[in-house]
Amino acid sequence: EMTNPTFPQVRAVDAYNKYDPAIAAIAAGGVTTSQILPGSGNVMGGQAFWTKMWPVELSDKNGSRTVDSMRLYAPRTALKMACGENPKRVYGGRHQTPMSRMGVTWLMRRQLAEARELLKKQDKACAIDADNPDLPTDIALQPLVDLLRGDAVLNVHCYKPEDMRAVLSVSDEFNINVAAFHHAHGAHLLADELAARGISVAIFGDKWGYKTEAYQPNSFHNGAICEAAGVNVTFKSDHPVIFAKELIHEAQLGAHFGMSDPGAIAALTTTAANLIGFSHRIGTLRVGADGDVVVWSRHPLDLGARPVLTAIEGT
């Protein structure tokens, strides 16, 4: 929704098309569950949601399956923010803030400061009458209030270490936790600090050089360096930029460039499930889990490995 650089109130689920033919193709590629985040043109892009990759032609023959029945619900919402070239390009080209990295950080701080004031008003109302508070509300700011209260998690599209450093400064100022930096080509330059803070990365296997902020040294070995430092590494598709059907290829590249085989597999299974808050349902094969199973033609980290069976919740 690139009409305003700060739009935390919009929801990705409201634009989800269950008839998208890519869903069946993605499932055929061995992906059973996706976290879908709004795009990175805005400083604050909106709210994520999670869904199983149910091919509508197989699971919804009578048209009765709703998006709500396909999605997964988490106790906390997830927000998307972005820094760096994308919001600068979108809004700077219009001679509108943010034109610079300074403007990106300022907008983050301004919106969070407004949300903090709303939080204080809500707390004051509860202190006056906890049973029947006259609670101030603002649907545009409430997602950020949830973030300040710890009732939402934050994902940040961020390439360069200086941009990550700016986001960490904002997170410290407002006492919020960053769950993961996405794309994060320069994460290896902050790997020790990310590990100490418990911040994950959602990265690519080898993407490099396609724009200025992607010119990062050692980006091919980003996953291996981060893994060695103790950072939780996951891989992402950025669909449709990278077709999510080929997500396994990112793990194959990660292993090729130095990640351990278990770490590369976990980046698409257990580590990824933990990051999005669904490790109790997905990411492992065990009693009580959903029964999402992918059978591969060969070891999934071998180039050319293809799924021969994808089962979602046992079917």
Short mmCIF file of C-alpha atoms in Angstrom, two decimals:
data_model
loop_
_atom_site.label_atom_id
_atom_site.label_comp_id
_atom_site.label_asym_id
_atom_site.label_seq_id
_atom_site.Cartn_x
_atom_site.Cartn_y
_atom_site.Cartn_z
CA GLU A 1 0.00 0.00 0.00
CA MET A 2 2.53 2.54 -1.21
CA THR A 3 0.47 5.64 -0.60
CA ASN A 4 1.93 6.26 2.82
CA PRO A 5 5.37 5.15 4.07
CA THR A 6 3.98 4.02 7.44
CA PHE A 7 1.06 1.61 7.12
CA PRO A 8 1.28 -0.89 10.02
CA GLN A 9 -2.49 -1.34 10.04
CA VAL A 10 -2.83 -3.12 6.69
CA ARG A 11 -3.00 -6.92 6.67
CA ALA A 12 -1.51 -9.28 4.11
CA VAL A 13 -4.37 -11.72 4.63
CA ASP A 14 -6.80 -9.21 3.11
CA ALA A 15 -5.04 -9.54 -0.26
CA TYR A 16 -4.51 -13.31 -0.25
CA ASN A 17 -5.85 -15.11 -3.32
CA LYS A 18 -6.60 -18.75 -2.57
CA TYR A 19 -6.99 -19.38 -6.32
CA ASP A 20 -3.43 -18.33 -7.15
CA PRO A 21 -2.00 -21.17 -9.29
CA ALA A 22 1.39 -20.61 -7.64
CA ILE A 23 0.06 -22.25 -4.46
CA ALA A 24 -0.13 -25.70 -6.03
CA ALA A 25 3.29 -25.25 -7.62
CA ILE A 26 4.82 -24.16 -4.31
CA ALA A 27 3.36 -27.19 -2.54
CA ALA A 28 4.73 -29.40 -5.32
CA GLY A 29 8.15 -27.92 -4.53
CA GLY A 30 7.93 -29.26 -0.97
CA VAL A 31 6.77 -26.12 0.85
CA THR A 32 3.82 -26.82 3.14
CA THR A 33 3.57 -23.60 5.14
CA SER A 34 4.38 -19.97 4.36
CA GLN A 35 4.72 -16.74 6.28
CA ILE A 36 3.43 -13.99 4.00
CA LEU A 37 4.63 -10.47 4.68
CA PRO A 38 3.60 -7.21 3.00
CA GLY A 39 6.18 -5.72 0.65
CA SER A 40 9.20 -3.60 1.45
CA GLY A 41 8.34 -0.33 -0.31
CA ASN A 42 7.03 1.12 2.95
CA VAL A 43 8.97 1.79 6.14
CA MET A 44 6.09 0.08 7.94
CA GLY A 45 4.47 -2.37 5.57
CA GLY A 46 1.78 -4.03 7.68
CA GLN A 47 0.90 -7.34 9.27
CA ALA A 48 1.91 -10.83 8.19
CA PHE A 49 -0.11 -13.99 8.21
CA TRP A 50 0.66 -17.69 7.95
CA THR A 51 -1.01 -20.26 5.75
CA LYS A 52 -0.75 -23.83 4.60
CA MET A 53 -0.10 -24.22 0.89
CA TRP A 54 -3.42 -25.92 0.21
CA PRO A 55 -3.91 -26.25 -3.58
CA VAL A 56 -7.46 -25.08 -4.05
CA GLU A 57 -8.17 -27.58 -6.83
CA LEU A 58 -7.38 -30.45 -4.45
CA SER A 59 -8.75 -29.16 -1.15
CA ASP A 60 -11.70 -27.00 -2.17
CA LYS A 61 -13.63 -28.79 -4.87
CA ASN A 62 -16.94 -27.21 -3.82
CA GLY A 63 -15.52 -23.74 -3.19
CA SER A 64 -16.32 -23.77 0.53
CA ARG A 65 -12.79 -23.52 1.96
CA THR A 66 -12.18 -19.99 3.17
CA VAL A 67 -8.87 -18.21 3.62
CA ASP A 68 -9.57 -18.19 7.36
CA SER A 69 -9.76 -21.99 7.34
CA MET A 70 -6.42 -22.20 5.48
CA ARG A 71 -4.44 -19.83 7.67
CA LEU A 72 -2.62 -20.53 10.92
CA TYR A 73 -3.25 -18.42 13.99
CA ALA A 74 -0.47 -17.38 16.34
CA PRO A 75 -0.78 -15.87 19.81
CA ARG A 76 1.15 -12.83 18.56
CA THR A 77 0.85 -10.90 15.33
CA ALA A 78 3.90 -10.25 13.17
CA LEU A 79 4.75 -6.87 11.68
CA LYS A 80 6.89 -5.98 8.67
CA MET A 81 9.15 -2.94 8.45
CA ALA A 82 11.82 -2.05 5.92
CA CYS A 83 14.86 0.16 5.67
CA GLY A 84 17.40 0.99 3.01
CA GLU A 85 16.90 1.47 -0.70
CA ASN A 86 13.32 0.30 -1.20
CA PRO A 87 11.43 2.94 0.82
CA LYS A 88 14.02 5.55 -0.23
CA ARG A 89 13.39 4.76 -3.89
CA VAL A 90 9.59 4.71 -3.64
CA TYR A 91 9.15 7.91 -1.66
CA GLY A 92 12.35 9.77 -2.43
CA GLY A 93 11.38 9.72 -6.09
CA ARG A 94 8.27 11.64 -5.10
CA HIS A 95 10.31 14.15 -3.06
CA GLN A 96 8.63 12.77 0.03
CA THR A 97 10.06 11.47 3.29
CA PRO A 98 11.94 9.14 3.40
CA MET A 99 14.47 10.34 0.89
CA SER A 100 17.40 9.14 2.97
CA ARG A 101 18.29 6.59 5.61
CA MET A 102 17.86 9.40 8.16
CA GLY A 103 14.26 9.76 7.04
CA VAL A 104 13.60 6.03 7.35
CA THR A 105 14.79 5.96 10.95
CA TRP A 106 12.91 9.17 11.78
CA LEU A 107 9.62 7.73 10.53
CA MET A 108 10.12 4.59 12.60
CA ARG A 109 10.77 6.67 15.71
CA ARG A 110 7.90 9.07 15.07
CA GLN A 111 5.30 6.33 14.63
CA LEU A 112 6.55 4.36 17.62
CA ALA A 113 6.50 7.52 19.75
CA GLU A 114 2.87 8.12 18.78
CA ALA A 115 2.04 4.52 19.62
CA ARG A 116 3.79 4.88 22.98
CA GLU A 117 1.53 7.82 23.84
CA LEU A 118 -1.54 5.74 22.97
CA LEU A 119 -0.20 2.92 25.14
CA LYS A 120 0.16 5.33 28.09
CA LYS A 121 -3.42 6.54 27.62
CA GLN A 122 -4.70 2.96 27.55
CA ASP A 123 -2.76 2.07 30.69
CA LYS A 124 -4.12 5.17 32.43
CA ALA A 125 -7.68 4.22 31.50
CA CYS A 126 -7.16 0.72 32.89
CA ALA A 127 -5.72 2.13 36.09
CA ILE A 128 -8.83 4.26 36.58
CA ASP A 129 -11.27 1.39 36.05
CA ALA A 130 -9.72 -1.98 35.28
CA ASP A 131 -13.10 -3.71 34.91
CA ASN A 132 -14.70 -1.24 32.50
CA PRO A 133 -11.98 0.97 31.07
CA ASP A 134 -12.86 3.69 28.58
CA LEU A 135 -10.03 2.50 26.39
CA PRO A 136 -8.63 4.93 23.81
CA THR A 137 -8.27 3.20 20.44
CA ASP A 138 -6.63 3.94 17.11
CA ILE A 139 -6.77 1.14 14.55
CA ALA A 140 -3.78 2.61 12.70
CA LEU A 141 -1.54 2.64 15.77
CA GLN A 142 -2.76 -0.45 17.63
CA PRO A 143 -0.37 -2.85 15.82
CA LEU A 144 2.54 -0.74 17.09
CA VAL A 145 1.04 -0.63 20.58
CA ASP A 146 0.93 -4.43 20.44
CA LEU A 147 4.61 -4.40 19.44
CA LEU A 148 5.49 -2.14 22.37
CA ARG A 149 3.58 -4.44 24.74
CA GLY A 150 5.34 -7.53 23.42
CA ASP A 151 2.15 -8.84 21.82
CA ALA A 152 3.61 -8.65 18.29
CA VAL A 153 6.92 -9.65 16.72
CA LEU A 154 8.91 -7.60 14.24
CA ASN A 155 10.46 -8.63 10.93
CA VAL A 156 12.67 -6.05 9.22
CA HIS A 157 13.73 -6.02 5.58
CA CYS A 158 17.31 -4.80 5.92
CA TYR A 159 20.46 -5.43 3.87
CA LYS A 160 23.36 -3.39 5.18
CA PRO A 161 24.95 -3.55 8.63
CA GLU A 162 24.55 0.21 9.11
CA ASP A 163 20.80 -0.13 8.47
CA MET A 164 20.57 -3.01 10.93
CA ARG A 165 22.48 -0.92 13.43
CA ALA A 166 19.94 1.91 13.03
CA VAL A 167 17.05 -0.50 13.57
CA LEU A 168 18.73 -1.91 16.68
CA SER A 169 19.10 1.64 18.01
CA VAL A 170 15.38 2.21 17.52
CA SER A 171 14.55 -1.14 19.12
CA ASP A 172 16.63 -0.22 22.16
CA GLU A 173 15.03 3.22 22.41
CA PHE A 174 11.52 1.77 22.44
CA ASN A 175 12.32 -1.55 24.15
CA ILE A 176 11.04 -3.73 21.32
CA ASN A 177 12.47 -6.99 20.04
CA VAL A 178 13.40 -7.68 16.44
CA ALA A 179 12.55 -11.28 15.58
CA ALA A 180 14.47 -11.38 12.29
CA PHE A 181 16.27 -9.35 9.70
CA HIS A 182 15.20 -10.34 6.20
CA HIS A 183 17.47 -10.41 3.14
CA ALA A 184 20.24 -9.28 5.52
CA HIS A 185 23.20 -9.61 3.15
CA GLY A 186 25.46 -7.91 5.69
CA ALA A 187 24.29 -9.90 8.72
CA HIS A 188 27.62 -11.72 8.94
CA LEU A 189 29.26 -8.40 9.85
CA LEU A 190 27.04 -8.20 12.96
CA ALA A 191 26.74 -11.93 13.56
CA ASP A 192 28.03 -11.97 17.13
CA GLU A 193 25.66 -9.20 18.20
CA LEU A 194 22.69 -10.76 16.43
CA ALA A 195 23.41 -14.04 18.19
CA ALA A 196 23.69 -12.30 21.56
CA ARG A 197 20.38 -10.52 21.01
CA GLY A 198 18.63 -13.68 19.76
CA ILE A 199 17.80 -12.12 16.39
CA SER A 200 17.34 -14.53 13.49
CA VAL A 201 18.06 -13.92 9.83
CA ALA A 202 15.95 -14.89 6.82
CA ILE A 203 18.36 -14.85 3.89
CA PHE A 204 19.10 -16.14 0.40
CA GLY A 205 21.62 -18.79 -0.52
CA ASP A 206 23.77 -16.73 -2.87
CA LYS A 207 21.95 -13.66 -4.24
CA TRP A 208 24.40 -10.81 -4.75
CA GLY A 209 24.94 -7.58 -6.64
CA TYR A 210 21.47 -6.93 -8.05
CA LYS A 211 21.32 -3.51 -6.39
CA THR A 212 23.72 -1.28 -4.47
CA GLU A 213 22.85 -2.54 -1.00
CA ALA A 214 23.35 -6.11 -2.22
CA TYR A 215 27.07 -5.45 -2.82
CA GLN A 216 28.14 -6.96 0.48
CA PRO A 217 31.45 -8.79 0.99
CA ASN A 218 31.13 -12.48 1.85
CA SER A 219 27.38 -12.50 1.14
CA PHE A 220 27.76 -15.97 -0.42
CA HIS A 221 29.04 -17.20 2.96
CA ASN A 222 26.51 -15.17 4.94
CA GLY A 223 24.63 -18.22 6.20
CA ALA A 224 27.77 -20.14 7.15
CA ILE A 225 29.28 -17.22 9.08
CA CYS A 226 26.02 -16.50 10.88
CA GLU A 227 25.51 -20.17 11.72
CA ALA A 228 29.03 -20.42 13.13
CA ALA A 229 28.35 -17.38 15.34
CA GLY A 230 25.18 -18.95 16.74
CA VAL A 231 22.61 -16.96 14.76
CA ASN A 232 19.42 -18.79 13.85
CA VAL A 233 19.49 -18.91 10.05
CA THR A 234 16.46 -19.42 7.84
CA PHE A 235 16.03 -19.16 4.08
CA LYS A 236 13.35 -17.21 2.28
CA SER A 237 12.00 -16.97 -1.26
CA ASP A 238 10.85 -13.35 -1.64
CA HIS A 239 8.20 -14.83 -3.92
CA PRO A 240 7.66 -14.08 -6.78
CA VAL A 241 11.15 -12.56 -7.09
CA ILE A 242 12.43 -16.05 -6.32
CA PHE A 243 9.76 -18.64 -7.07
CA ALA A 244 8.89 -20.21 -3.71
CA LYS A 245 8.62 -23.60 -5.41
CA GLU A 246 12.44 -23.59 -5.57
CA LEU A 247 12.98 -22.69 -1.91
CA ILE A 248 14.98 -25.88 -1.35
CA HIS A 249 17.59 -24.48 -3.76
CA GLU A 250 18.42 -21.73 -1.24
CA ALA A 251 19.26 -24.38 1.36
CA GLN A 252 21.32 -26.30 -1.20
CA LEU A 253 23.31 -23.13 -1.91
CA GLY A 254 23.71 -22.43 1.80
CA ALA A 255 25.22 -25.87 2.31
CA HIS A 256 27.43 -25.46 -0.76
CA PHE A 257 28.84 -22.24 0.67
CA GLY A 258 29.66 -23.66 4.08
CA MET A 259 26.60 -24.18 6.23
CA SER A 260 26.33 -27.55 7.93
CA ASP A 261 23.88 -29.96 6.33
CA PRO A 262 21.74 -30.11 9.51
CA GLY A 263 21.77 -26.30 9.72
CA ALA A 264 20.70 -25.91 6.10
CA ILE A 265 17.86 -28.42 6.53
CA ALA A 266 16.79 -26.80 9.82
CA ALA A 267 16.71 -23.42 8.07
CA LEU A 268 13.63 -24.69 6.21
CA THR A 269 12.18 -26.85 8.99
CA THR A 270 12.79 -26.58 12.73
CA THR A 271 14.52 -23.18 12.79
CA ALA A 272 11.95 -21.66 10.47
CA ALA A 273 9.06 -23.11 12.49
CA ASN A 274 10.51 -21.70 15.70
CA LEU A 275 10.95 -18.28 14.14
CA ILE A 276 7.33 -17.93 13.03
CA GLY A 277 5.97 -19.40 16.27
CA PHE A 278 4.62 -22.74 15.08
CA SER A 279 7.19 -25.26 16.29
CA HIS A 280 4.40 -27.04 18.17
CA ARG A 281 2.74 -27.87 14.84
CA ILE A 282 5.31 -27.93 12.04
CA GLY A 283 9.03 -28.37 11.41
CA THR A 284 9.38 -31.86 12.91
CA LEU A 285 7.86 -35.32 12.56
CA ARG A 286 6.43 -36.29 15.93
CA VAL A 287 3.22 -37.33 17.61
CA GLY A 288 0.87 -34.38 17.90
CA ALA A 289 2.35 -32.34 15.05
CA ASP A 290 0.44 -31.56 11.86
CA GLY A 291 1.84 -34.36 9.76
CA ASP A 292 3.35 -32.19 7.04
CA VAL A 293 5.69 -34.56 5.20
CA VAL A 294 7.84 -34.20 2.08
CA VAL A 295 9.44 -37.24 0.46
CA TRP A 296 12.41 -36.44 -1.78
CA SER A 297 13.85 -38.22 -4.78
CA ARG A 298 17.29 -38.05 -3.12
CA HIS A 299 18.92 -36.16 -0.26
CA PRO A 300 17.20 -32.77 -0.39
CA LEU A 301 20.52 -30.89 -0.34
CA ASP A 302 21.69 -32.66 -3.51
CA LEU A 303 21.30 -30.50 -6.58
CA GLY A 304 18.46 -31.87 -8.66
CA ALA A 305 16.55 -33.33 -5.70
CA ARG A 306 12.81 -33.02 -6.26
CA PRO A 307 9.83 -33.87 -4.06
CA VAL A 308 7.99 -37.02 -5.03
CA LEU A 309 5.30 -36.48 -2.39
CA THR A 310 4.10 -33.48 -0.39
CA ALA A 311 1.55 -34.24 2.33
CA ILE A 312 -0.08 -31.39 4.24
CA GLU A 313 -1.68 -32.44 7.52
CA GLY A 314 -1.38 -36.02 6.41
CA THR A 315 -3.11 -35.62 3.05
#
